[in-house]
GROMACS .gro file of C-alpha atoms in nm:
model
  498
    1MET     CA    1   0.000   0.000   0.000
    2GLU     CA    2   0.115   0.351  -0.074
    3GLY     CA    3   0.256   0.553   0.211
    4LEU     CA    4   0.344   0.252   0.424
    5THR     CA    5   0.706   0.215   0.524
    6SER     CA    6   0.872  -0.119   0.579
    7PRO     CA    7   0.857  -0.247   0.938
    8ILE     CA    8   1.146  -0.203   1.179
    9LEU     CA    9   1.236  -0.552   1.294
   10THR     CA   10   1.594  -0.517   1.419
   11VAL     CA   11   1.786  -0.272   1.633
   12GLU     CA   12   2.011  -0.198   1.335
   13GLN     CA   13   1.709  -0.086   1.133
   14ALA     CA   14   1.593   0.125   1.427
   15VAL     CA   15   1.930   0.302   1.432
   16GLU     CA   16   1.916   0.366   1.057
   17ARG     CA   17   1.575   0.529   1.095
   18SER     CA   18   1.644   0.697   1.432
   19SER     CA   19   1.356   0.512   1.596
   20PHE     CA   20   1.418   0.539   1.970
   21PHE     CA   21   1.235   0.576   2.299
   22GLU     CA   22   1.342   0.871   2.510
   23ILE     CA   23   1.521   0.794   2.837
   24PRO     CA   24   1.417   1.045   3.108
   25SER     CA   25   1.715   1.240   3.236
   26PHE     CA   26   1.649   1.154   3.601
   27ILE     CA   27   1.700   0.780   3.534
   28ASN     CA   28   1.974   0.815   3.276
   29PRO     CA   29   2.277   0.615   3.399
   30GLN     CA   30   2.598   0.805   3.465
   31PRO     CA   31   2.950   0.712   3.346
   32ALA     CA   32   3.244   0.677   3.583
   33GLY     CA   33   3.604   0.789   3.548
   34ASP     CA   34   3.798   0.923   3.249
   35ILE     CA   35   3.762   0.680   2.959
   36LEU     CA   36   4.035   0.840   2.744
   37LYS     CA   37   4.285   0.833   3.028
   38GLY     CA   38   4.193   0.473   3.108
   39MET     CA   39   4.248   0.363   2.748
   40ASP     CA   40   4.585   0.541   2.739
   41GLU     CA   41   4.696   0.357   3.053
   42ALA     CA   42   4.611   0.015   2.909
   43ASP     CA   43   4.887  -0.226   2.807
   44GLN     CA   44   4.651  -0.415   2.577
   45LYS     CA   45   4.309  -0.357   2.422
   46ILE     CA   46   4.021  -0.552   2.274
   47MET     CA   47   3.831  -0.336   2.028
   48SER     CA   48   3.474  -0.365   1.899
   49ALA     CA   49   3.390  -0.704   2.046
   50GLU     CA   50   3.024  -0.797   2.008
   51ILE     CA   51   2.765  -0.966   2.229
   52ARG     CA   52   2.408  -1.046   2.129
   53LEU     CA   53   2.146  -1.135   2.388
   54GLY     CA   54   1.809  -1.287   2.305
   55SER     CA   55   1.484  -1.268   2.497
   56GLN     CA   56   1.329  -1.484   2.768
   57TYR     CA   57   0.963  -1.527   2.853
   58HIS     CA   58   0.767  -1.535   3.176
   59PHE     CA   59   0.606  -1.868   3.260
   60CYS     CA   60   0.399  -1.793   3.569
   61LEU     CA   61   0.177  -2.073   3.702
   62GLU     CA   62  -0.114  -1.829   3.685
   63THR     CA   63  -0.166  -1.658   3.349
   64GLN     CA   64  -0.293  -1.301   3.313
   65THR     CA   65  -0.643  -1.285   3.459
   66ALA     CA   66  -0.903  -1.039   3.588
   67MET     CA   67  -1.270  -1.021   3.686
   68ALA     CA   68  -1.477  -0.702   3.671
   69VAL     CA   69  -1.805  -0.651   3.857
   70PRO     CA   70  -2.023  -0.342   3.794
   71GLU     CA   71  -2.168  -0.183   4.108
   72GLU     CA   72  -2.420   0.088   4.187
   73ASP     CA   73  -2.346   0.457   4.131
   74ASN     CA   74  -2.165   0.374   3.807
   75CYS     CA   75  -1.880   0.208   3.996
   76MET     CA   76  -1.658  -0.083   3.896
   77VAL     CA   77  -1.475  -0.338   4.110
   78VAL     CA   78  -1.192  -0.519   3.932
   79TYR     CA   79  -1.020  -0.823   4.079
   80SER     CA   80  -0.685  -0.822   3.903
   81SER     CA   81  -0.377  -1.039   3.931
   82THR     CA   82  -0.135  -0.748   3.923
   83GLN     CA   83   0.181  -0.630   4.092
   84CYS     CA   84   0.065  -0.267   4.083
   85PRO     CA   85  -0.304  -0.215   4.171
   86GLU     CA   86  -0.256   0.162   4.196
   87THR     CA   87  -0.143   0.187   3.833
   88ALA     CA   88  -0.424  -0.046   3.727
   89HIS     CA   89  -0.668   0.177   3.916
   90GLN     CA   90  -0.551   0.488   3.731
   91ASN     CA   91  -0.562   0.320   3.389
   92LEU     CA   92  -0.906   0.172   3.446
   93ALA     CA   93  -1.047   0.513   3.537
   94LYS     CA   94  -0.902   0.663   3.218
   95CYS     CA   95  -1.028   0.377   3.004
   96LEU     CA   96  -1.384   0.397   3.137
   97GLY     CA   97  -1.391   0.775   3.161
   98LEU     CA   98  -1.479   0.760   3.530
   99PRO     CA   99  -1.339   0.945   3.831
  100GLU     CA  100  -1.096   0.732   4.028
  101HIS     CA  101  -1.327   0.713   4.330
  102ASN     CA  102  -1.563   0.502   4.115
  103ILE     CA  103  -1.296   0.234   4.067
  104ARG     CA  104  -1.171  -0.032   4.308
  105VAL     CA  105  -0.892  -0.275   4.226
  106ILE     CA  106  -0.866  -0.572   4.460
  107THR     CA  107  -0.573  -0.812   4.457
  108ARG     CA  108  -0.571  -1.105   4.695
  109ARG     CA  109  -0.246  -1.256   4.573
  110VAL     CA  110  -0.060  -1.313   4.247
  111GLY     CA  111   0.030  -1.657   4.120
  112GLY     CA  112   0.376  -1.561   4.000
  113GLY     CA  113   0.483  -1.218   3.884
  114PHE     CA  114   0.853  -1.159   3.818
  115GLY     CA  115   0.765  -0.829   3.647
  116GLY     CA  116   0.520  -0.991   3.407
  117LYS     CA  117   0.218  -0.892   3.617
  118ALA     CA  118   0.312  -0.524   3.620
  119LEU     CA  119   0.215  -0.326   3.309
  120LYS     CA  120   0.129  -0.638   3.108
  121ALA     CA  121  -0.159  -0.705   3.350
  122MET     CA  122  -0.325  -0.379   3.245
  123THR     CA  123  -0.440  -0.511   2.907
  124VAL     CA  124  -0.650  -0.790   3.052
  125ALA     CA  125  -0.781  -0.577   3.340
  126THR     CA  126  -0.893  -0.289   3.118
  127ALA     CA  127  -1.047  -0.518   2.854
  128CYS     CA  128  -1.236  -0.701   3.127
  129ALA     CA  129  -1.359  -0.378   3.288
  130LEU     CA  130  -1.464  -0.229   2.954
  131ALA     CA  131  -1.670  -0.537   2.867
  132ALA     CA  132  -1.834  -0.535   3.211
  133TYR     CA  133  -1.904  -0.162   3.181
  134LYS     CA  134  -2.073  -0.202   2.843
  135LEU     CA  135  -2.265  -0.519   2.928
  136ARG     CA  136  -2.350  -0.412   3.285
  137ARG     CA  137  -2.275  -0.759   3.410
  138PRO     CA  138  -1.973  -0.935   3.563
  139VAL     CA  139  -1.702  -1.039   3.319
  140ARG     CA  140  -1.402  -1.261   3.377
  141ILE     CA  141  -1.104  -1.296   3.144
  142TYR     CA  142  -0.808  -1.527   3.170
  143ASN     CA  143  -0.547  -1.601   2.907
  144ASN     CA  144  -0.480  -1.955   2.800
  145ARG     CA  145  -0.114  -2.049   2.798
  146LYS     CA  146  -0.062  -1.987   2.426
  147THR     CA  147  -0.213  -1.638   2.439
  148ASP     CA  148  -0.023  -1.562   2.756
  149MET     CA  149   0.309  -1.651   2.594
  150LEU     CA  150   0.228  -1.449   2.282
  151THR     CA  151   0.151  -1.137   2.488
  152ALA     CA  152   0.412  -1.182   2.762
  153GLY     CA  153   0.664  -0.945   2.606
  154GLY     CA  154   0.957  -1.098   2.786
  155ARG     CA  155   1.310  -0.979   2.850
  156HIS     CA  156   1.473  -0.718   2.625
  157PRO     CA  157   1.698  -0.848   2.345
  158MET     CA  158   2.019  -0.649   2.305
  159LYS     CA  159   2.320  -0.593   2.085
  160ILE     CA  160   2.635  -0.485   2.267
  161THR     CA  161   2.960  -0.367   2.111
  162TYR     CA  162   3.242  -0.297   2.354
  163SER     CA  163   3.605  -0.193   2.368
  164VAL     CA  164   3.813  -0.267   2.676
  165GLY     CA  165   4.163  -0.170   2.785
  166PHE     CA  166   4.359  -0.362   3.048
  167LYS     CA  167   4.699  -0.415   3.206
  168ASN     CA  168   4.910  -0.727   3.155
  169ASP     CA  169   4.817  -0.842   3.507
  170GLY     CA  170   4.445  -0.845   3.418
  171LYS     CA  171   4.344  -0.513   3.576
  172VAL     CA  172   4.091  -0.341   3.351
  173THR     CA  173   4.158   0.031   3.304
  174ALA     CA  174   3.869   0.132   3.077
  175LEU     CA  175   3.550  -0.009   2.926
  176HIS     CA  176   3.327   0.155   2.666
  177LEU     CA  177   3.002  -0.001   2.547
  178ASP     CA  178   2.753   0.077   2.272
  179ILE     CA  179   2.426  -0.089   2.370
  180LEU     CA  180   2.115  -0.124   2.153
  181ILE     CA  181   1.805  -0.242   2.341
  182ASN     CA  182   1.502  -0.373   2.151
  183GLY     CA  183   1.205  -0.224   2.336
  184GLY     CA  184   0.939  -0.328   2.086
  185MET     CA  185   0.647  -0.112   1.973
  186ASP     CA  186   0.551   0.039   2.310
  187ALA     CA  187   0.767   0.191   2.583
  188ASP     CA  188   0.633  -0.017   2.875
  189VAL     CA  189   0.925  -0.011   3.125
  190SER     CA  190   1.195   0.001   2.855
  191PRO     CA  191   1.325   0.352   2.945
  192MET     CA  192   1.413   0.216   3.291
  193ILE     CA  193   1.625  -0.072   3.160
  194PRO     CA  194   1.949   0.123   3.086
  195ASN     CA  195   1.979   0.241   3.447
  196ASP     CA  196   1.933  -0.111   3.585
  197LEU     CA  197   2.165  -0.262   3.326
  198VAL     CA  198   2.449  -0.018   3.393
  199GLY     CA  199   2.397  -0.058   3.768
  200ALA     CA  200   2.469  -0.430   3.734
  201LEU     CA  201   2.765  -0.362   3.504
  202LYS     CA  202   2.928  -0.148   3.770
  203LYS     CA  203   2.986  -0.444   4.001
  204TYR     CA  204   3.349  -0.450   3.881
  205ASP     CA  205   3.606  -0.173   3.903
  206TRP     CA  206   3.653  -0.101   3.533
  207GLY     CA  207   3.886   0.191   3.602
  208ALA     CA  208   3.669   0.406   3.377
  209LEU     CA  209   3.329   0.323   3.231
  210SER     CA  210   3.146   0.496   2.947
  211PHE     CA  211   2.854   0.389   2.732
  212ASP     CA  212   2.604   0.491   2.469
  213VAL     CA  213   2.271   0.321   2.537
  214LYS     CA  214   1.978   0.347   2.296
  215VAL     CA  215   1.633   0.198   2.356
  216CYS     CA  216   1.509   0.110   2.009
  217LYS     CA  217   1.146   0.133   1.902
  218THR     CA  218   1.066  -0.153   1.666
  219ASN     CA  219   0.756  -0.313   1.516
  220GLN     CA  220   0.777  -0.613   1.746
  221SER     CA  221   0.575  -0.687   2.058
  222SER     CA  222   0.671  -0.458   2.344
  223ARG     CA  223   0.913  -0.596   2.600
  224THR     CA  224   0.851  -0.561   2.970
  225ALA     CA  225   1.004  -0.605   3.313
  226MET     CA  226   1.141  -0.953   3.376
  227SER     CA  227   1.302  -1.004   3.712
  228PRO     CA  228   1.555  -0.862   3.759
  229PRO     CA  229   1.501  -0.627   3.461
  230GLY     CA  230   1.825  -0.516   3.298
  231GLU     CA  231   2.041  -0.666   3.569
  232VAL     CA  232   2.058  -1.013   3.416
  233GLN     CA  233   2.190  -0.863   3.093
  234GLY     CA  234   2.426  -0.629   3.279
  235THR     CA  235   2.575  -0.914   3.479
  236TYR     CA  236   2.612  -1.130   3.168
  237ILE     CA  237   2.789  -0.849   2.983
  238ALA     CA  238   3.025  -0.786   3.276
  239GLU     CA  239   3.122  -1.153   3.300
  240ALA     CA  240   3.162  -1.184   2.922
  241VAL     CA  241   3.406  -0.891   2.924
  242ILE     CA  242   3.605  -1.038   3.214
  243GLU     CA  243   3.623  -1.379   3.046
  244ASN     CA  244   3.734  -1.224   2.717
  245VAL     CA  245   4.013  -1.035   2.895
  246ALA     CA  246   4.124  -1.352   3.075
  247SER     CA  247   4.121  -1.549   2.750
  248HIS     CA  248   4.320  -1.279   2.572
  249LEU     CA  249   4.585  -1.280   2.847
  250LYS     CA  250   4.572  -1.660   2.887
  251MET     CA  251   4.506  -1.609   3.258
  252ASP     CA  252   4.275  -1.790   3.498
  253VAL     CA  253   3.944  -1.603   3.483
  254ASP     CA  254   3.896  -1.621   3.860
  255SER     CA  255   4.220  -1.430   3.916
  256VAL     CA  256   4.104  -1.162   3.670
  257ARG     CA  257   3.775  -1.132   3.857
  258SER     CA  258   3.959  -1.100   4.188
  259ARG     CA  259   4.189  -0.837   4.040
  260ASN     CA  260   3.891  -0.620   3.941
  261LEU     CA  261   3.684  -0.630   4.259
  262HIS     CA  262   3.597  -0.290   4.401
  263SER     CA  263   3.792  -0.106   4.665
  264PHE     CA  264   3.594   0.144   4.870
  265GLU     CA  265   3.742   0.430   4.667
  266SER     CA  266   3.635   0.281   4.334
  267LEU     CA  267   3.295   0.189   4.479
  268CYS     CA  268   3.234   0.555   4.566
  269CYS     CA  269   3.325   0.652   4.210
  270PHE     CA  270   3.092   0.399   4.045
  271TYR     CA  271   2.803   0.410   4.293
  272LYS     CA  272   2.790   0.775   4.391
  273GLY     CA  273   2.566   0.853   4.685
  274CYS     CA  274   2.495   0.496   4.795
  275ALA     CA  275   2.835   0.337   4.870
  276GLY     CA  276   2.783   0.377   5.244
  277GLU     CA  277   3.072   0.351   5.490
  278PRO     CA  278   3.399   0.158   5.433
  279GLU     CA  279   3.306  -0.111   5.686
  280GLU     CA  280   2.986  -0.181   5.492
  281LEU     CA  281   3.183  -0.309   5.192
  282THR     CA  282   3.165  -0.679   5.273
  283LEU     CA  283   3.224  -0.814   4.921
  284PRO     CA  284   3.595  -0.902   4.973
  285SER     CA  285   3.515  -1.109   5.282
  286LEU     CA  286   3.219  -1.276   5.106
  287TRP     CA  287   3.445  -1.350   4.809
  288ASP     CA  288   3.693  -1.535   5.030
  289LYS     CA  289   3.426  -1.698   5.243
  290VAL     CA  290   3.235  -1.853   4.953
  291ALA     CA  291   3.560  -1.993   4.811
  292GLN     CA  292   3.638  -2.156   5.144
  293SER     CA  293   3.289  -2.285   5.224
  294SER     CA  294   3.238  -2.429   4.875
  295GLY     CA  295   3.583  -2.588   4.849
  296TYR     CA  296   3.636  -2.387   4.531
  297TYR     CA  297   4.009  -2.443   4.484
  298ARG     CA  298   3.993  -2.815   4.566
  299ARG     CA  299   3.701  -2.867   4.330
  300THR     CA  300   3.879  -2.673   4.056
  301GLU     CA  301   4.159  -2.930   4.057
  302THR     CA  302   3.910  -3.218   4.069
  303ILE     CA  303   3.731  -3.078   3.764
  304LYS     CA  304   4.056  -3.057   3.569
  305GLU     CA  305   4.114  -3.426   3.636
  306PHE     CA  306   3.755  -3.510   3.536
  307ASN     CA  307   3.786  -3.326   3.205
  308GLN     CA  308   4.110  -3.505   3.119
  309VAL     CA  309   3.953  -3.850   3.143
  310ASN     CA  310   3.604  -3.774   3.006
  311LYS     CA  311   3.565  -3.710   2.635
  312TRP     CA  312   3.194  -3.635   2.596
  313HIS     CA  313   3.113  -3.478   2.932
  314LYS     CA  314   3.292  -3.169   3.057
  315ARG     CA  315   3.264  -2.976   3.381
  316GLY     CA  316   3.331  -2.617   3.475
  317ILE     CA  317   3.326  -2.409   3.792
  318SER     CA  318   3.301  -2.035   3.837
  319ARG     CA  319   3.301  -1.783   4.121
  320ILE     CA  320   3.094  -1.469   4.060
  321PRO     CA  321   3.054  -1.147   4.265
  322LEU     CA  322   2.740  -0.936   4.298
  323VAL     CA  323   2.684  -0.571   4.381
  324HIS     CA  324   2.318  -0.470   4.379
  325LYS     CA  325   2.179  -0.122   4.434
  326VAL     CA  326   1.859  -0.131   4.639
  327SER     CA  327   1.604   0.149   4.624
  328VAL     CA  328   1.344   0.169   4.902
  329ARG     CA  329   1.012   0.329   4.810
  330ALA     CA  330   0.739   0.494   5.015
  331THR     CA  331   0.462   0.248   5.109
  332PRO     CA  332   0.132   0.275   5.300
  333GLY     CA  333   0.005   0.053   5.579
  334LYS     CA  334  -0.300   0.022   5.800
  335VAL     CA  335  -0.352  -0.170   6.124
  336SER     CA  336  -0.694  -0.206   6.287
  337ILE     CA  337  -0.778  -0.379   6.615
  338LEU     CA  338  -1.130  -0.521   6.626
  339SER     CA  339  -1.355  -0.550   6.930
  340ASP     CA  340  -1.259  -0.912   7.004
  341GLY     CA  341  -0.888  -0.828   7.003
  342SER     CA  342  -0.814  -0.968   6.658
  343VAL     CA  343  -0.603  -0.753   6.429
  344SER     CA  344  -0.648  -0.664   6.063
  345VAL     CA  345  -0.346  -0.550   5.860
  346GLU     CA  346  -0.342  -0.387   5.516
  347VAL     CA  347  -0.026  -0.310   5.320
  348GLY     CA  348   0.039  -0.160   4.980
  349GLY     CA  349   0.254  -0.453   4.869
  350ILE     CA  350   0.122  -0.762   4.693
  351GLU     CA  351   0.186  -1.120   4.802
  352LEU     CA  352   0.371  -1.283   4.512
  353GLY     CA  353   0.503  -1.582   4.702
  354GLN     CA  354   0.788  -1.383   4.859
  355GLY     CA  355   0.634  -1.409   5.206
  356LEU     CA  356   0.529  -1.045   5.236
  357TRP     CA  357   0.214  -1.128   5.433
  358THR     CA  358   0.404  -1.350   5.676
  359LYS     CA  359   0.653  -1.070   5.740
  360ALA     CA  360   0.381  -0.806   5.780
  361LYS     CA  361   0.188  -1.034   6.016
  362ARG     CA  362   0.492  -1.093   6.234
  363MET     CA  363   0.576  -0.723   6.235
  364ALA     CA  364   0.225  -0.636   6.354
  365ALA     CA  365   0.246  -0.892   6.635
  366PHE     CA  366   0.590  -0.763   6.732
  367GLY     CA  367   0.486  -0.398   6.725
  368LEU     CA  368   0.172  -0.444   6.934
  369SER     CA  369   0.339  -0.677   7.185
  370SER     CA  370   0.525  -0.378   7.334
  371ILE     CA  371   0.202  -0.295   7.520
  372ARG     CA  372   0.297  -0.588   7.748
  373CYS     CA  373  -0.036  -0.694   7.887
  374GLU     CA  374  -0.149  -1.051   7.947
  375GLY     CA  375  -0.195  -1.224   7.613
  376SER     CA  376  -0.002  -0.969   7.409
  377SER     CA  377   0.288  -1.212   7.373
  378ASP     CA  378   0.059  -1.444   7.174
  379LEU     CA  379  -0.068  -1.188   6.925
  380LEU     CA  380   0.060  -1.362   6.613
  381ARG     CA  381  -0.240  -1.594   6.592
  382LYS     CA  382  -0.475  -1.294   6.622
  383VAL     CA  383  -0.331  -1.108   6.320
  384ARG     CA  384  -0.465  -1.140   5.966
  385VAL     CA  385  -0.333  -0.962   5.658
  386VAL     CA  386  -0.620  -0.880   5.424
  387GLN     CA  387  -0.629  -0.835   5.048
  388THR     CA  388  -0.507  -0.517   4.885
  389ASP     CA  389  -0.782  -0.269   4.798
  390SER     CA  390  -0.675   0.035   4.597
  391LEU     CA  391  -0.966   0.245   4.727
  392SER     CA  392  -0.919   0.149   5.092
  393LEU     CA  393  -0.541   0.195   5.090
  394THR     CA  394  -0.418   0.449   4.836
  395GLN     CA  395  -0.066   0.515   4.705
  396GLY     CA  396   0.018   0.145   4.710
  397GLY     CA  397   0.277   0.178   4.436
  398TRP     CA  398   0.446  -0.121   4.273
  399THR     CA  399   0.551  -0.450   4.425
  400ALA     CA  400   0.893  -0.467   4.264
  401GLY     CA  401   1.261  -0.415   4.328
  402SER     CA  402   1.291  -0.658   4.621
  403THR     CA  403   1.215  -0.390   4.882
  404THR     CA  404   0.834  -0.399   4.915
  405SER     CA  405   0.840  -0.635   5.213
  406GLU     CA  406   1.091  -0.408   5.384
  407SER     CA  407   0.890  -0.090   5.332
  408SER     CA  408   0.553  -0.257   5.402
  409CYS     CA  409   0.681  -0.384   5.736
  410ALA     CA  410   0.813  -0.037   5.817
  411ALA     CA  411   0.466   0.106   5.748
  412VAL     CA  412   0.304  -0.158   5.970
  413LYS     CA  413   0.549  -0.078   6.251
  414LEU     CA  414   0.460   0.292   6.230
  415CYS     CA  415   0.090   0.204   6.260
  416CYS     CA  416   0.158  -0.018   6.560
  417ASP     CA  417   0.359   0.258   6.728
  418VAL     CA  418   0.059   0.491   6.696
  419LEU     CA  419  -0.177   0.231   6.845
  420VAL     CA  420   0.062   0.151   7.130
  421GLU     CA  421   0.088   0.520   7.213
  422ARG     CA  422  -0.292   0.541   7.232
  423LEU     CA  423  -0.339   0.225   7.437
  424ILE     CA  424  -0.061   0.245   7.698
  425PRO     CA  425  -0.217   0.534   7.900
  426LEU     CA  426  -0.545   0.341   7.921
  427LYS     CA  427  -0.363   0.022   8.017
  428GLU     CA  428  -0.181   0.200   8.300
  429ARG     CA  429  -0.507   0.346   8.437
  430LEU     CA  430  -0.678   0.008   8.423
  431GLU     CA  431  -0.388  -0.162   8.602
  432GLN     CA  432  -0.413   0.093   8.882
  433GLN     CA  433  -0.783   0.016   8.919
  434MET     CA  434  -0.799  -0.361   8.866
  435GLY     CA  435  -0.446  -0.501   8.850
  436PRO     CA  436  -0.311  -0.691   8.547
  437VAL     CA  437  -0.536  -0.673   8.239
  438THR     CA  438  -0.563  -0.909   7.947
  439TRP     CA  439  -0.534  -0.805   7.583
  440GLU     CA  440  -0.905  -0.869   7.525
  441THR     CA  441  -1.003  -0.661   7.829
  442LEU     CA  442  -0.779  -0.375   7.721
  443ILE     CA  443  -0.931  -0.365   7.373
  444SER     CA  444  -1.285  -0.392   7.507
  445MET     CA  445  -1.227  -0.102   7.746
  446ALA     CA  446  -1.056   0.098   7.470
  447GLY     CA  447  -1.376   0.080   7.269
  448MET     CA  448  -1.577   0.199   7.567
  449HIS     CA  449  -1.334   0.489   7.620
  450SER     CA  450  -1.354   0.594   7.251
  451VAL     CA  451  -0.991   0.513   7.175
  452ASN     CA  452  -0.927   0.504   6.801
  453LEU     CA  453  -0.819   0.146   6.730
  454SER     CA  454  -0.726   0.199   6.367
  455ALA     CA  455  -0.408   0.364   6.240
  456SER     CA  456  -0.295   0.441   5.886
  457CYS     CA  457   0.061   0.545   5.811
  458TYR     CA  458   0.270   0.620   5.506
  459PHE     CA  459   0.629   0.506   5.540
  460VAL     CA  460   0.869   0.742   5.361
  461PRO     CA  461   1.235   0.635   5.378
  462ASP     CA  462   1.497   0.887   5.483
  463PHE     CA  463   1.665   1.039   5.181
  464ASP     CA  464   2.009   0.926   5.297
  465ALA     CA  465   1.889   0.567   5.344
  466MET     CA  466   1.671   0.542   5.034
  467ASN     CA  467   1.947   0.382   4.824
  468TYR     CA  468   2.210   0.139   4.947
  469LEU     CA  469   2.423  -0.149   4.822
  470ILE     CA  470   2.404  -0.517   4.904
  471TYR     CA  471   2.668  -0.774   4.818
  472GLY     CA  472   2.687  -1.140   4.731
  473ALA     CA  473   2.913  -1.408   4.590
  474ALA     CA  474   2.839  -1.746   4.438
  475VAL     CA  475   3.020  -2.057   4.318
  476SER     CA  476   2.849  -2.285   4.067
  477GLU     CA  477   2.965  -2.610   3.911
  478VAL     CA  478   2.805  -2.735   3.590
  479GLU     CA  479   2.840  -3.034   3.362
  480ILE     CA  480   2.770  -3.025   2.989
  481ASN     CA  481   2.715  -3.308   2.744
  482ILE     CA  482   2.906  -3.181   2.443
  483LEU     CA  483   2.711  -3.409   2.207
  484THR     CA  484   2.360  -3.298   2.304
  485GLY     CA  485   2.426  -2.966   2.477
  486GLU     CA  486   2.244  -3.083   2.790
  487THR     CA  487   2.363  -2.880   3.088
  488THR     CA  488   2.330  -2.986   3.452
  489ILE     CA  489   2.395  -2.762   3.752
  490LEU     CA  490   2.576  -2.992   3.992
  491GLN     CA  491   2.613  -2.753   4.286
  492SER     CA  492   2.566  -2.385   4.370
  493ASP     CA  493   2.694  -2.213   4.683
  494ILE     CA  494   2.562  -1.861   4.745
  495ILE     CA  495   2.641  -1.608   5.018
  496TYR     CA  496   2.436  -1.290   5.043
  497ASP     CA  497   2.485  -0.991   5.270
  498CYS     CA  498   2.151  -0.816   5.236
   0.00000   0.00000   0.00000
């Protein structure tokens, strides 16, 4: 047809036609060090090496699903399997042309998320709500497995071209990368990927690091968050560079990794504002500890012997470091004590199988137990965490980034502190009048004395503590059948300082 241009199917075609998504300046990753100086200091260089990374797809036990129920006053209740009810709430209101107070999004739990139930859940939820709105009757939609895989989006494919300079002893002095990310036809979370990718890349001291990252807009299905978004690719790229340097120098790759671990000075250069204090850099001790606990050096020699006598099966072992930047977000919470002494807890986070509800429940029991009346030490069995309701508890945000449990528990603790402050004066008066009081008696009397037994709080992390680094190290041994390509993970040893 006239006027139609050919589709953009590759990142190279996107570059030719300048088809890119904009990366907001506030999440644009920052380089580190002087790349020209680093290249000048190098004894050897590898120029224009290339890495290509394909996609991966979510395979949650529960596919995308939602149920919408029209209610009186032109309202709509949507039960959605989503990691971000607040965003679903906003999009549903826009889709239906209704004010947000006419929409409720309820999420009991999610049967597997890993980023795939974030923005990708919106399509099913809005379609379901629109059908229910037009038909004025309940509608339920769930994807079958084939449809779910077709619409999953998956991890972002990439093309990476890099040049690296290094000393003869394996110390890298400079690394420059040109990265093309295939974001598909819609932005989704693609503009966030460069920041996460570069954050994972910075786990080594590259001396100097520079990059040119472009998020390409193509005529393929849009990619989305896949846990951990960008960081899997960043870690893979970092290890590929290290292994290429080791191969070029004919050195043991583990010694090259060890040579390029961060000092506190380099950590401050690469992770500005979140490196913490020198004593918080535990990676060197974790690096040594995982080698010792896993028997790394002994097993390395055993593997060499195995490979010498086995023709069709080969084994390998590798020790890998991790530096992960954690960002804590503001999160709401609500704790209510009912007349029989049972406790209801609401949090903004979603239970995805990570144990968020268990943690919030234990935090509520811990926080309220400071009242120290008879029965308060056995509060855990009285606490129930209820489903997330976007109209009951606003500003819920996203359940993502591995910090939602942390911030949800902090919000619950704030609520408990408020309730304890209200109840302790009454408890002290009652003890003066009638001696020791039970938890049930205290709550019953609180109702009679018009004490507010519900508290809502919004946890906002301190600016200085909002971002911090956690460290880890792992040793994995694998065996590969070189005839069939079958790979078996024989053993993994992981140490995490979180």
